[in-house]
mmCIF file of C-alpha atoms in Angstrom:
data_model
loop_
_atom_site.group_PDB
_atom_site.id
_atom_site.type_symbol
_atom_site.label_atom_id
_atom_site.label_comp_id
_atom_site.label_asym_id
_atom_site.label_seq_id
_atom_site.Cartn_x
_atom_site.Cartn_y
_atom_site.Cartn_z
ATOM 1 C CA MET S 1 -52.900 47.549 48.474
ATOM 2 C CA LYS S 2 -50.826 44.533 49.483
ATOM 3 C CA SER S 3 -47.085 44.796 48.852
ATOM 4 C CA GLU S 4 -47.268 41.767 46.512
ATOM 5 C CA SER S 5 -49.845 43.626 44.384
ATOM 6 C CA ARG S 6 -47.607 46.709 44.230
ATOM 7 C CA PHE S 7 -44.685 44.471 43.296
ATOM 8 C CA TRP S 8 -46.721 42.931 40.450
ATOM 9 C CA ARG S 9 -47.812 46.355 39.177
ATOM 10 C CA SER S 10 -44.184 47.473 38.991
ATOM 11 C CA LEU S 11 -43.202 44.342 37.037
ATOM 12 C CA LYS S 12 -46.076 43.995 34.571
ATOM 13 C CA ALA S 13 -45.480 47.315 32.820
ATOM 14 C CA LYS S 14 -41.994 46.093 31.825
ATOM 15 C CA ILE S 15 -42.718 42.514 30.746
ATOM 16 C CA PRO S 16 -42.573 41.726 27.034
ATOM 17 C CA GLY S 17 -44.778 38.954 25.691
ATOM 18 C CA HIS S 18 -48.114 37.722 26.945
ATOM 19 C CA PHE S 19 -48.974 37.342 30.600
ATOM 20 C CA MET S 20 -51.978 36.741 32.805
ATOM 21 C CA ARG S 21 -52.370 37.302 36.522
ATOM 22 C CA VAL S 22 -54.152 34.260 37.928
ATOM 23 C CA GLU S 23 -56.589 34.562 40.816
ATOM 24 C CA ASN S 24 -57.740 31.000 41.230
ATOM 25 C CA GLY S 25 -59.790 29.839 44.185
ATOM 26 C CA CYS S 26 -60.666 26.582 42.422
ATOM 27 C CA MET S 27 -57.135 25.209 42.103
ATOM 28 C CA PRO S 28 -55.166 25.880 45.301
ATOM 29 C CA GLY S 29 -51.450 26.349 44.826
ATOM 30 C CA THR S 30 -51.630 27.800 41.315
ATOM 31 C CA PRO S 31 -48.890 30.453 40.921
ATOM 32 C CA ASP S 32 -49.753 34.133 40.592
ATOM 33 C CA VAL S 33 -48.773 34.694 36.968
ATOM 34 C CA ASN S 34 -48.671 32.701 33.721
ATOM 35 C CA LEU S 35 -46.305 34.122 31.094
ATOM 36 C CA CYS S 36 -45.234 33.380 27.552
ATOM 37 C CA ILE S 37 -42.121 35.185 26.320
ATOM 38 C CA ASN S 38 -40.296 34.280 23.122
ATOM 39 C CA GLY S 39 -42.253 31.051 22.792
ATOM 40 C CA ARG S 40 -41.469 29.861 26.327
ATOM 41 C CA GLU S 41 -44.399 29.450 28.678
ATOM 42 C CA PHE S 42 -43.806 29.488 32.398
ATOM 43 C CA TRP S 43 -45.397 30.248 35.737
ATOM 44 C CA VAL S 44 -44.267 32.678 38.439
ATOM 45 C CA GLU S 45 -45.169 32.850 42.092
ATOM 46 C CA LEU S 46 -44.595 36.318 43.573
ATOM 47 C CA LYS S 47 -43.448 36.821 47.157
ATOM 48 C CA ASP S 48 -42.706 40.111 48.877
ATOM 49 C CA VAL S 49 -41.407 40.958 52.349
ATOM 50 C CA ASP S 50 -40.479 44.413 53.604
ATOM 51 C CA GLN S 51 -36.995 43.775 54.939
ATOM 52 C CA PHE S 52 -34.235 41.268 55.489
ATOM 53 C CA PRO S 53 -33.973 39.624 58.915
ATOM 54 C CA LYS S 54 -31.398 41.125 61.245
ATOM 55 C CA ARG S 55 -29.502 37.845 61.662
ATOM 56 C CA PRO S 56 -27.869 36.348 58.535
ATOM 57 C CA THR S 57 -28.912 32.844 59.619
ATOM 58 C CA THR S 58 -32.635 33.670 59.774
ATOM 59 C CA PRO S 59 -34.759 32.597 56.787
ATOM 60 C CA VAL S 60 -35.836 35.571 54.663
ATOM 61 C CA PHE S 61 -39.382 34.515 53.746
ATOM 62 C CA GLY S 62 -40.244 31.982 56.467
ATOM 63 C CA ARG S 63 -44.007 32.070 57.125
ATOM 64 C CA GLU S 64 -44.469 34.634 54.349
ATOM 65 C CA GLY S 65 -43.106 32.127 51.838
ATOM 66 C CA LEU S 66 -44.745 29.302 49.943
ATOM 67 C CA ARG S 67 -47.747 27.405 51.262
ATOM 68 C CA PRO S 68 -47.693 23.583 51.104
ATOM 69 C CA ASP S 69 -50.241 23.582 48.245
ATOM 70 C CA GLN S 70 -47.980 25.937 46.253
ATOM 71 C CA VAL S 71 -44.981 23.672 46.791
ATOM 72 C CA LEU S 72 -47.009 20.654 45.671
ATOM 73 C CA TRP S 73 -48.274 22.459 42.544
ATOM 74 C CA MET S 74 -44.721 23.452 41.576
ATOM 75 C CA LYS S 75 -43.364 19.948 42.101
ATOM 76 C CA GLN S 76 -46.120 18.455 39.943
ATOM 77 C CA ARG S 77 -45.659 21.031 37.152
ATOM 78 C CA ILE S 78 -41.880 20.596 37.095
ATOM 79 C CA LYS S 79 -42.259 16.803 37.076
ATOM 80 C CA ALA S 80 -44.475 17.213 33.987
ATOM 81 C CA GLY S 81 -41.740 19.277 32.288
ATOM 82 C CA GLY S 82 -43.123 22.733 33.080
ATOM 83 C CA LEU S 83 -41.165 25.819 34.066
ATOM 84 C CA VAL S 84 -41.885 27.509 37.384
ATOM 85 C CA TYR S 85 -40.080 30.364 39.117
ATOM 86 C CA ILE S 86 -40.443 32.154 42.426
ATOM 87 C CA ILE S 87 -39.737 35.869 42.190
ATOM 88 C CA GLY S 88 -39.189 37.245 45.649
ATOM 89 C CA LYS S 89 -38.739 40.890 46.543
ATOM 90 C CA VAL S 90 -37.084 41.906 49.798
ATOM 91 C CA ALA S 91 -36.689 45.634 50.424
ATOM 92 C CA ASN S 92 -35.024 46.809 47.160
ATOM 93 C CA GLU S 93 -33.631 43.407 46.139
ATOM 94 C CA THR S 94 -35.409 41.001 43.791
ATOM 95 C CA TYR S 95 -34.531 37.329 43.405
ATOM 96 C CA CYS S 96 -35.649 34.791 40.832
ATOM 97 C CA ILE S 97 -35.449 31.257 42.173
ATOM 98 C CA SER S 98 -36.142 28.097 40.202
ATOM 99 C CA GLY S 99 -39.245 26.229 41.311
ATOM 100 C CA VAL S 100 -37.060 23.154 41.831
ATOM 101 C CA TYR S 101 -36.146 24.786 45.162
ATOM 102 C CA ALA S 102 -39.789 25.214 46.245
ATOM 103 C CA GLU S 103 -39.531 22.785 49.170
ATOM 104 C CA ASN S 104 -36.611 24.698 50.667
ATOM 105 C CA PHE S 105 -37.503 28.251 49.629
ATOM 106 C CA ASN S 106 -39.094 29.279 52.945
ATOM 107 C CA ASN S 107 -35.898 28.358 54.803
ATOM 108 C CA PHE S 108 -33.432 30.180 52.535
ATOM 109 C CA THR S 109 -31.246 32.810 54.156
ATOM 110 C CA ARG S 110 -30.153 35.887 52.246
ATOM 111 C CA SER S 111 -26.910 34.238 51.152
ATOM 112 C CA GLU S 112 -28.803 31.139 49.932
ATOM 113 C CA LEU S 113 -31.160 33.333 47.887
ATOM 114 C CA GLU S 114 -28.162 35.120 46.374
ATOM 115 C CA GLU S 115 -26.491 31.786 45.492
ATOM 116 C CA ARG S 116 -29.594 30.497 43.670
ATOM 117 C CA ASP S 117 -30.714 33.758 42.024
ATOM 118 C CA LEU S 118 -31.303 33.389 38.269
ATOM 119 C CA ASN S 119 -31.706 37.156 37.734
ATOM 120 C CA TYR S 120 -35.370 37.986 37.253
ATOM 121 C CA ARG S 121 -34.557 40.598 34.588
ATOM 122 C CA LYS S 122 -33.120 37.844 32.365
ATOM 123 C CA VAL S 123 -35.923 35.385 33.064
ATOM 124 C CA LEU S 124 -38.568 37.990 32.218
ATOM 125 C CA GLY S 125 -36.626 39.235 29.188
ATOM 126 C CA LEU S 126 -36.339 42.775 30.549
ATOM 127 C CA ASP S 127 -32.676 43.341 29.666
ATOM 128 C CA ASP S 128 -32.318 40.837 26.881
ATOM 129 C CA PRO S 129 -35.324 39.416 25.024
ATOM 130 C CA GLU S 130 -33.413 36.160 24.591
ATOM 131 C CA GLY S 131 -32.553 36.088 28.294
ATOM 132 C CA ILE S 132 -35.254 33.627 29.170
ATOM 133 C CA LEU S 133 -33.571 31.009 27.014
ATOM 134 C CA SER S 134 -30.292 31.195 28.922
ATOM 135 C CA ALA S 135 -32.085 31.408 32.270
ATOM 136 C CA THR S 136 -34.176 28.383 31.361
ATOM 137 C CA LYS S 137 -31.023 26.432 30.520
ATOM 138 C CA ALA S 138 -29.545 27.445 33.874
ATOM 139 C CA MET S 139 -32.689 26.231 35.622
ATOM 140 C CA GLU S 140 -32.583 22.901 33.824
ATOM 141 C CA LYS S 141 -29.014 22.357 35.092
ATOM 142 C CA ALA S 142 -30.072 23.109 38.702
#
């Protein structure tokens, strides 16, 4: 099983609300998961790498990050007023990055991921069912 699939399995058991894993060969770039929590619908692209790079200046996801069609999809959805997040897991750390950073995501270093992290537990409502509302507001300010 791919690490991204294991990552999804660990998340889905905890998510409140309605969600659907999307496997879509017809519409390239579509994110992995569509969710609706507390009346807020949003999309999530999952990314998973085994470890952080040795050098702090090396991008964390690089080639394992977003494909150009995924970046384009996110830009179009955000332009239309939609909510999109990238939830990236690296070793034991998980980051939730606003889709507004899609174009730069692949080049983010560990410190840049930490600076932009919206806290995936809040976005998914795992700690606080109202958390998505505050995380959404934070994303809108980004």
